[in-house]
Each structure stands twice: as structure tokens, then as C-alpha cells.
């Protein structure tokens, strides 16, 4: 019954690493499998440019010759240097309800991290805050959306038993799409449209129309997210990786961009239909026919999931956030959506949280990132 820890160095072990969650969550009704084609790309250092500026390790845990746990460790050198810290991030940790396995995985990563000079372990946190982060601590019975973690309560208990403590919480709002815009939205809309020389709204019907703006949008994201917890700026190659990972899943009608007179992006908002049910039906495999349930789920879903948004600091306070919200709501209503999932918002982001609550949003899930001194 001894737990054996093995570093993932072969394709066979990588397959075990990638497919273990499906076994652990076999009877977990809210779990959504990953898109396996994307997983093989994401965990491949030759294809995922995020590996270029990080030191990483992947472990699996075996018991009775069966893989029963996994963990990834990431040292983000850029983030550590910027923030003058020595943190190792843990992520993609999965186990059955077995503290022996959990403890063995954490111990293996601790030993590796200390050899690398790290002083603290934080997570779940991936290469950047755009990867799934935090474990659920509230809302276990709520459906999971793309790019978020799904876990049983026992994982939190095992972490706390090992003296992991709260680093920061993230909240998720459920926001009803109103039949009629609130008065404060209408008044800002009137003021905005009455002014001259306002930024120009760009809306899209084809993904090919979006592509010329990908680098511009993600460059603005780098600027506006610089101080956000866990965020690491995208390189140009990473921008392409990120776009390739998500753009094919997004209806371009749910992308709103404002540009100035020089075609510079000054604000953006990106959302997508909830396709969780389609991913479940496809079991994470797009080929040969798994993409059909995804397309069908996107059209049938009544929920829109926010993914990204940002405003150039020079344009903040000019109503662009409201204008993008109005245009997104218009597109959502035309598509038959009735509710918006805010995705993860830092509990300390009072400005965004206030906007969600103005729209009638209520917190329905809460995630926690943990930390522990090594």
C-alpha cells in the first residue's frame, strides 16, 4: 500500500496524468472533462510557450501499481522576480479521498521546490491567472464552467490538515440578463452617445474578423492586468497559443471591442456560450464527431460566461464598461441567453464586484487559493 511518486517523463505517464481526473470524477455530476486535444498541447513544452519562462515538474502517485494522484509544480521566474518572492505554484492536483496520496504528492513537490530555492507553495495556480485557479469552497453543487476547477470538499480538508492557509479567495457571480436595461445604464448610454470623438465600437460575425485584433487585445490585457494577483504577461507566441485554445469555441458576436482613431484597442469584452453540457456529451473528444455536441450546446445554452475584459487606463471612467455591457447584453438576448456567469473575480476587486451587484448579480461560487511556507 506504499505510495510511489513518479515524475512524468514518458508519454504513457502523461496519458495517465491527463486522464486521471475522469476516473476520480466518474460519478461527479458537475465535473466537466477537459478537451483532451487541448490538454496534450497545454502540457507539451514544445507547443505551450508558457514553459519557456518557467521551471516545471509533473508527478503522478501510484498505489498498488495504479495511478491514483497527480500534481504539477510551476516556478514562474518572471512573476517571482517582479514581485520579489520565491513561490512555487501547485496546480492540477487530483486525488481520491486519500490523505496518504495527497500528502505524498505535496511532500514530493516540496522537496523539489526547496532544491530550487523556493520558500513558499501557493495554489491551485497555473502559469497565469487565465488558467484554472483555486479550489471550490462554496457552491459545490453548482455547475462548472470552462477554465475553472471542480473538486470535492475533501481536497480542501486534506490541504488544511497539512496547514495550508488562505492566500486569497475568488468569487463567481450569477447575473440575470434583464428584460429592460437599468436606468443607470440608460443614462450613461445617453451621455456616451451624445459626445463627439468617442472610441469606435467593433462587433463581429466571423472569427476571421477577430484575428487582426488578437495581439492588440492581449497587449491591452497585459497592460491592464499588470497588478492582478497571479497574472503573468503574454508573449506574442503565448498570445497565439491562447487564441488557438479558445477562439474556435467562441461565437464572435460575444466579442466587443472599442478602438480609437488609430485602430488601437482601448477596451474589450469577451464572453462565450456555456458549452459544458456539450463537452460532457463528447467526453472531451472533439474528433471525429465530438465537436457537434459542443456546437449544439452553445446554441441551446441559456448561460453566457464572461472570459476577459479590460479598459485602457486613459479611457477609464468614460462609460466604455457600460457600453460594452449594453452591447453584450443585446447580443446575449438575441441569442436567447438569460443569465451570465462572471467567471472568477478576486474578492478584493471591489469595483468589478460593485458593477456585478448593480446588475443584480449574486455570488454563487467561491474559490480559494492556498499558501504554505516550505
Coordinates of C-alpha atoms in Angstrom, one line a residue:
X1 CA 0.0 0.0 0.0
X2 CA 3.1 2.3 -0.1
X3 CA 2.6 5.4 -2.3
X4 CA 5.2 5.7 -5.1
X5 CA 5.8 9.1 -6.7
X6 CA 7.0 9.1 -10.3
X7 CA 8.0 12.1 -12.4
X8 CA 6.1 12.3 -15.7
X9 CA 8.8 11.7 -18.3
X10 CA 7.1 9.3 -20.7
X11 CA 4.1 9.5 -23.0
X12 CA 2.5 6.7 -21.1
X13 CA 2.7 8.5 -17.8
X14 CA 1.5 11.7 -19.5
X15 CA -1.6 9.8 -20.6
X16 CA -2.2 8.6 -17.1
X17 CA -1.7 12.2 -15.8
X18 CA -4.2 13.7 -18.3
X19 CA -6.9 11.0 -17.9
X20 CA -6.8 10.5 -14.2
X21 CA -9.4 13.2 -13.4
X22 CA -12.0 11.3 -15.4
X23 CA -11.6 8.3 -13.1
X24 CA -11.7 10.3 -9.9
X25 CA -14.8 12.3 -11.0
X26 CA -16.5 9.4 -12.7
X27 CA -19.7 9.8 -10.5
X28 CA -19.3 13.6 -10.0
X29 CA -22.3 15.1 -11.8
X30 CA -20.9 18.6 -12.1
X31 CA -17.5 17.6 -13.3
X32 CA -16.7 18.6 -16.9
X33 CA -13.9 16.8 -18.7
X34 CA -11.2 18.8 -20.4
X35 CA -10.9 18.9 -24.2
X36 CA -8.2 16.3 -24.5
X37 CA -6.8 17.6 -27.7
X38 CA -6.1 20.9 -25.9
X39 CA -4.7 19.0 -22.9
X40 CA -2.0 17.3 -24.9
X41 CA -1.0 20.7 -26.3
X42 CA -1.1 22.5 -23.0
X43 CA 1.2 20.1 -21.2
X44 CA 3.7 19.9 -24.0
X45 CA 6.7 22.2 -23.5
X46 CA 7.3 22.2 -27.3
X47 CA 3.8 23.6 -28.0
X48 CA 3.0 25.6 -24.9
X49 CA 5.2 28.7 -24.9
X50 CA 4.4 29.4 -21.2
X51 CA 7.0 26.7 -20.4
X52 CA 9.7 28.9 -21.9
X53 CA 9.9 31.2 -18.8
X54 CA 9.0 28.7 -16.1
X55 CA 10.6 25.7 -14.4
X56 CA 8.1 22.9 -14.1
X57 CA 7.6 19.3 -12.8
X58 CA 4.8 16.8 -13.1
X59 CA 4.3 13.9 -10.8
X60 CA 1.9 11.0 -10.5
X61 CA 1.3 8.9 -7.4
X62 CA 0.9 5.2 -7.7
X63 CA -0.6 2.8 -5.2
X64 CA -0.9 -1.0 -6.0
X65 CA 0.5 -0.2 -9.4
X66 CA -2.3 2.1 -10.2
X67 CA -2.1 5.9 -10.8
X68 CA -4.2 7.5 -8.0
X69 CA -3.0 11.1 -7.9
X70 CA -1.2 13.8 -9.8
X71 CA 0.3 17.3 -9.3
X72 CA 2.1 19.9 -11.3
X73 CA 4.6 22.4 -9.9
X74 CA 5.4 25.7 -11.6
X75 CA 8.1 28.2 -10.8
X76 CA 7.2 31.3 -12.6
X77 CA 10.5 33.1 -12.7
X78 CA 9.1 36.3 -14.3
X79 CA 6.3 36.6 -11.6
X80 CA 8.7 35.8 -8.8
X81 CA 11.3 38.4 -10.0
X82 CA 8.7 41.1 -10.5
X83 CA 7.1 40.5 -7.0
X84 CA 10.4 39.7 -5.3
X85 CA 9.2 36.4 -4.0
X86 CA 10.3 32.7 -4.1
X87 CA 7.0 30.9 -4.7
X88 CA 6.3 27.6 -6.3
X89 CA 2.8 27.2 -7.7
X90 CA 1.0 23.9 -7.5
X91 CA -1.9 23.1 -9.8
X92 CA -3.8 20.3 -11.5
X93 CA -3.7 18.3 -8.2
X94 CA -6.1 15.4 -8.3
X95 CA -6.5 12.5 -5.8
X96 CA -9.1 10.3 -4.4
X97 CA -10.1 10.9 -0.8
X98 CA -6.8 9.5 0.4
X99 CA -4.7 11.8 2.6
X100 CA -1.7 9.4 2.2
X101 CA -1.6 10.1 -1.5
X102 CA -2.3 13.8 -1.1
X103 CA 0.5 14.2 1.4
X104 CA 3.0 12.2 -0.7
X105 CA 2.4 14.5 -3.7
X106 CA 2.8 17.6 -1.6
X107 CA 5.9 16.3 0.0
X108 CA 7.5 15.4 -3.4
X109 CA 6.8 18.8 -4.7
X110 CA 8.1 20.4 -1.5
X111 CA 11.4 18.6 -1.8
X112 CA 11.7 19.6 -5.5
X113 CA 10.8 23.2 -4.7
X114 CA 13.2 23.6 -1.8
X115 CA 16.0 22.3 -4.0
X116 CA 15.1 25.1 -6.4
X117 CA 15.4 27.7 -3.6
X118 CA 11.6 28.2 -3.2
X119 CA 10.3 29.4 0.2
X120 CA 6.5 29.1 -0.2
X121 CA 3.9 27.0 -2.0
X122 CA 0.7 28.6 -3.4
X123 CA -2.2 27.2 -5.4
X124 CA -4.0 25.9 -7.1
X125 CA -2.5 28.4 -9.6
X126 CA -1.2 27.7 -13.1
X127 CA 1.1 29.5 -15.4
X128 CA -1.2 32.6 -15.1
X129 CA -4.5 33.6 -13.7
X130 CA -6.1 32.7 -17.0
X131 CA -5.6 29.1 -16.1
X132 CA -8.0 27.4 -13.7
X133 CA -7.2 28.6 -10.2
X134 CA -8.4 28.0 -6.7
X135 CA -10.5 25.1 -5.2
X136 CA -14.2 25.5 -4.6
X137 CA -15.1 26.2 -1.0
X138 CA -18.7 27.3 -1.7
X139 CA -21.0 26.2 -4.4
X140 CA -20.0 22.5 -4.7
X141 CA -23.4 21.7 -6.2
X142 CA -23.3 24.3 -8.9
X143 CA -22.3 23.5 -12.5
X144 CA -18.7 24.0 -13.5
X145 CA -17.8 26.2 -16.5
X146 CA -14.7 26.2 -18.7
X147 CA -11.3 27.2 -17.3
X148 CA -12.4 26.6 -13.7
X149 CA -11.6 23.8 -11.2
X150 CA -14.0 21.2 -10.0
X151 CA -13.3 19.5 -6.7
X152 CA -14.8 17.6 -3.8
X153 CA -14.8 19.1 -0.3
X154 CA -12.3 16.5 0.9
X155 CA -9.5 18.2 -1.1
X156 CA -9.8 21.3 1.0
X157 CA -9.8 19.4 4.2
X158 CA -6.6 17.5 3.3
X159 CA -4.9 20.8 2.4
X160 CA -5.9 22.4 5.7
X161 CA -4.8 19.3 7.6
X162 CA -1.3 20.0 6.1
X163 CA -1.5 23.6 7.4
X164 CA -2.3 25.2 4.1
X165 CA -4.0 28.5 4.8
X166 CA -5.9 31.0 2.8
X167 CA -4.0 33.2 0.3
X168 CA -6.9 34.8 -1.4
X169 CA -10.5 34.0 -2.4
X170 CA -12.2 34.5 -5.8
X171 CA -15.9 34.8 -6.2
X172 CA -18.2 34.0 -9.1
X173 CA -21.4 35.9 -9.7
X174 CA -24.6 34.8 -11.4
X175 CA -26.0 37.8 -13.1
X176 CA -29.6 37.8 -14.6
X177 CA -29.9 39.3 -18.0
X178 CA -32.6 42.0 -17.7
X179 CA -35.6 42.4 -19.9
X180 CA -35.0 46.1 -19.8
X181 CA -31.8 48.0 -19.1
X182 CA -31.5 49.5 -15.6
X183 CA -31.9 53.3 -15.5
X184 CA -28.3 54.0 -14.6
X185 CA -27.2 52.1 -17.8
X186 CA -29.6 54.1 -19.9
X187 CA -28.4 57.5 -18.5
X188 CA -24.7 56.5 -19.2
X189 CA -25.6 55.3 -22.6
X190 CA -27.3 58.7 -23.4
X191 CA -24.3 60.7 -22.2
X192 CA -21.9 58.4 -24.1
X193 CA -23.7 58.6 -27.4
X194 CA -24.2 62.4 -27.2
X195 CA -20.4 63.0 -27.1
X196 CA -18.3 63.5 -30.1
X197 CA -15.0 61.8 -30.8
X198 CA -15.9 58.7 -28.8
X199 CA -14.0 55.4 -29.5
X200 CA -15.5 53.3 -32.2
X201 CA -17.3 50.0 -31.4
X202 CA -16.2 47.0 -33.3
X203 CA -18.6 44.0 -33.5
X204 CA -18.0 40.7 -35.3
X205 CA -19.9 38.0 -37.1
X206 CA -16.9 35.8 -38.2
X207 CA -13.8 34.6 -36.3
X208 CA -11.6 35.8 -39.2
X209 CA -12.7 39.4 -38.4
X210 CA -11.4 39.0 -34.9
X211 CA -7.9 37.7 -35.7
X212 CA -6.4 41.1 -36.6
X213 CA -7.2 42.3 -33.1
X214 CA -5.9 39.3 -31.1
X215 CA -2.5 40.8 -30.4
X216 CA -3.9 44.2 -29.8
X217 CA -6.5 42.9 -27.3
X218 CA -4.0 40.8 -25.4
X219 CA -1.4 43.6 -25.4
X220 CA -4.0 45.8 -23.6
X221 CA -4.7 42.8 -21.3
X222 CA -1.0 42.8 -20.4
X223 CA -1.2 46.5 -19.5
X224 CA -4.4 46.4 -17.5
X225 CA -3.8 43.2 -15.7
X226 CA -0.2 44.0 -14.6
X227 CA -1.2 44.3 -10.9
X228 CA -3.6 41.4 -10.8
X229 CA -2.8 38.5 -8.5
X230 CA -1.1 35.6 -10.3
X231 CA -1.0 37.3 -13.7
X232 CA 2.0 36.8 -16.0
X233 CA 2.1 38.9 -19.2
X234 CA 1.6 37.1 -22.5
X235 CA 4.5 37.0 -25.0
X236 CA 3.4 37.2 -28.7
X237 CA 3.7 33.4 -29.1
X238 CA 1.7 32.9 -26.0
X239 CA -1.0 35.2 -27.3
X240 CA -1.3 32.9 -30.4
X241 CA -1.4 29.8 -28.1
X242 CA -4.1 31.4 -26.0
X243 CA -6.2 32.4 -29.0
X244 CA -5.9 29.0 -30.6
X245 CA -7.0 27.4 -27.4
X246 CA -10.3 29.4 -27.1
X247 CA -11.2 31.3 -30.2
X248 CA -12.7 28.3 -32.0
X249 CA -15.1 27.8 -29.1
X250 CA -16.3 31.5 -29.0
X251 CA -19.2 32.9 -31.0
X252 CA -17.6 36.2 -32.4
X253 CA -20.9 38.0 -31.6
X254 CA -19.9 37.9 -28.0
X255 CA -16.7 39.8 -28.5
X256 CA -16.9 43.6 -28.1
X257 CA -14.0 45.9 -28.8
X258 CA -13.6 49.7 -28.8
X259 CA -10.8 51.3 -30.9
X260 CA -9.5 54.8 -31.2
X261 CA -8.9 56.7 -34.4
X262 CA -5.6 54.9 -34.9
X263 CA -7.2 51.5 -34.7
X264 CA -5.7 50.9 -31.2
X265 CA -7.8 48.8 -28.9
X266 CA -8.8 50.8 -25.9
X267 CA -11.3 48.4 -24.3
X268 CA -12.6 44.9 -24.9
X269 CA -15.0 42.3 -23.5
X270 CA -15.0 38.6 -24.4
X271 CA -17.7 36.1 -23.5
X272 CA -18.8 32.7 -24.7
X273 CA -21.8 30.4 -24.5
X274 CA -21.7 27.8 -21.8
X275 CA -20.8 24.6 -23.6
X276 CA -20.3 22.4 -20.5
X277 CA -23.1 20.0 -21.4
X278 CA -21.6 19.6 -24.9
X279 CA -18.2 18.8 -23.5
X280 CA -19.8 16.2 -21.2
X281 CA -21.6 14.5 -24.1
X282 CA -18.4 14.4 -26.2
X283 CA -16.5 13.2 -23.2
X284 CA -13.7 15.6 -24.1
X285 CA -13.1 14.2 -27.5
X286 CA -13.7 16.6 -30.5
X287 CA -12.9 14.0 -33.2
X288 CA -14.5 12.5 -35.1
X289 CA -17.9 13.9 -34.1
X290 CA -17.4 15.3 -30.6
X291 CA -17.5 18.9 -31.9
X292 CA -21.2 18.5 -32.8
X293 CA -22.4 18.4 -29.2
X294 CA -20.3 21.5 -28.4
X295 CA -21.9 23.5 -31.2
X296 CA -25.4 22.3 -30.2
X297 CA -24.8 23.0 -26.5
X298 CA -23.6 26.6 -27.3
X299 CA -26.8 27.3 -29.3
X300 CA -29.1 25.8 -26.7
X301 CA -27.4 27.1 -23.5
X302 CA -29.2 29.9 -21.7
X303 CA -26.0 30.9 -20.0
X304 CA -23.2 33.3 -21.2
X305 CA -19.8 33.0 -19.5
X306 CA -17.5 36.1 -19.2
X307 CA -13.9 35.4 -20.0
X308 CA -11.9 38.6 -20.4
X309 CA -12.3 42.3 -20.2
X310 CA -10.2 45.4 -19.9
X311 CA -10.1 49.2 -20.4
X312 CA -7.1 51.3 -21.2
X313 CA -6.4 53.5 -18.1
X314 CA -6.6 56.6 -20.2
X315 CA -10.2 55.7 -21.1
X316 CA -11.5 54.6 -17.8
X317 CA -14.4 56.5 -16.3
X318 CA -15.8 57.4 -19.7
X319 CA -18.6 54.8 -19.9
X320 CA -16.8 52.2 -22.0
X321 CA -17.5 49.5 -19.5
X322 CA -21.2 50.2 -19.6
X323 CA -21.3 50.5 -23.4
X324 CA -19.6 47.1 -23.7
X325 CA -22.0 45.7 -21.2
X326 CA -25.0 47.0 -23.0
X327 CA -23.8 45.7 -26.4
X328 CA -23.1 42.3 -24.8
X329 CA -26.5 42.1 -23.2
X330 CA -28.1 43.0 -26.5
X331 CA -26.2 40.1 -28.3
X332 CA -27.0 37.7 -25.4
X333 CA -30.7 38.4 -25.5
X334 CA -30.8 37.9 -29.3
X335 CA -29.1 34.5 -28.7
X336 CA -31.7 33.6 -26.0
X337 CA -29.4 33.8 -23.0
X338 CA -31.0 34.6 -19.6
X339 CA -28.0 34.6 -17.2
X340 CA -24.3 35.5 -17.1
X341 CA -21.6 33.7 -15.2
X342 CA -19.0 36.4 -14.2
X343 CA -16.1 33.9 -14.1
X344 CA -13.6 34.3 -11.3
X345 CA -13.2 37.7 -9.7
X346 CA -10.8 38.5 -6.9
X347 CA -12.7 39.1 -3.7
X348 CA -10.7 42.3 -3.3
X349 CA -11.8 43.7 -6.7
X350 CA -14.5 45.9 -5.2
X351 CA -15.0 47.9 -8.4
X352 CA -15.9 45.0 -10.6
X353 CA -17.9 43.4 -7.8
X354 CA -20.0 46.5 -7.4
X355 CA -20.8 46.5 -11.1
X356 CA -22.0 42.9 -10.9
X357 CA -24.1 43.7 -7.9
X358 CA -25.6 46.7 -9.6
X359 CA -26.9 44.4 -12.2
X360 CA -28.5 42.1 -9.6
X361 CA -25.6 39.6 -9.6
X362 CA -25.2 37.3 -6.6
X363 CA -22.2 35.3 -5.5
X364 CA -22.9 31.6 -6.1
X365 CA -19.5 30.1 -6.1
X366 CA -16.3 30.9 -4.1
X367 CA -12.8 29.5 -4.8
X368 CA -9.7 29.6 -2.6
X369 CA -6.0 29.8 -3.4
X370 CA -4.0 28.4 -0.5
X371 CA -0.4 29.1 0.7
X372 CA 2.1 27.3 2.9
X373 CA 5.6 28.2 4.0
X374 CA 8.1 25.5 3.0

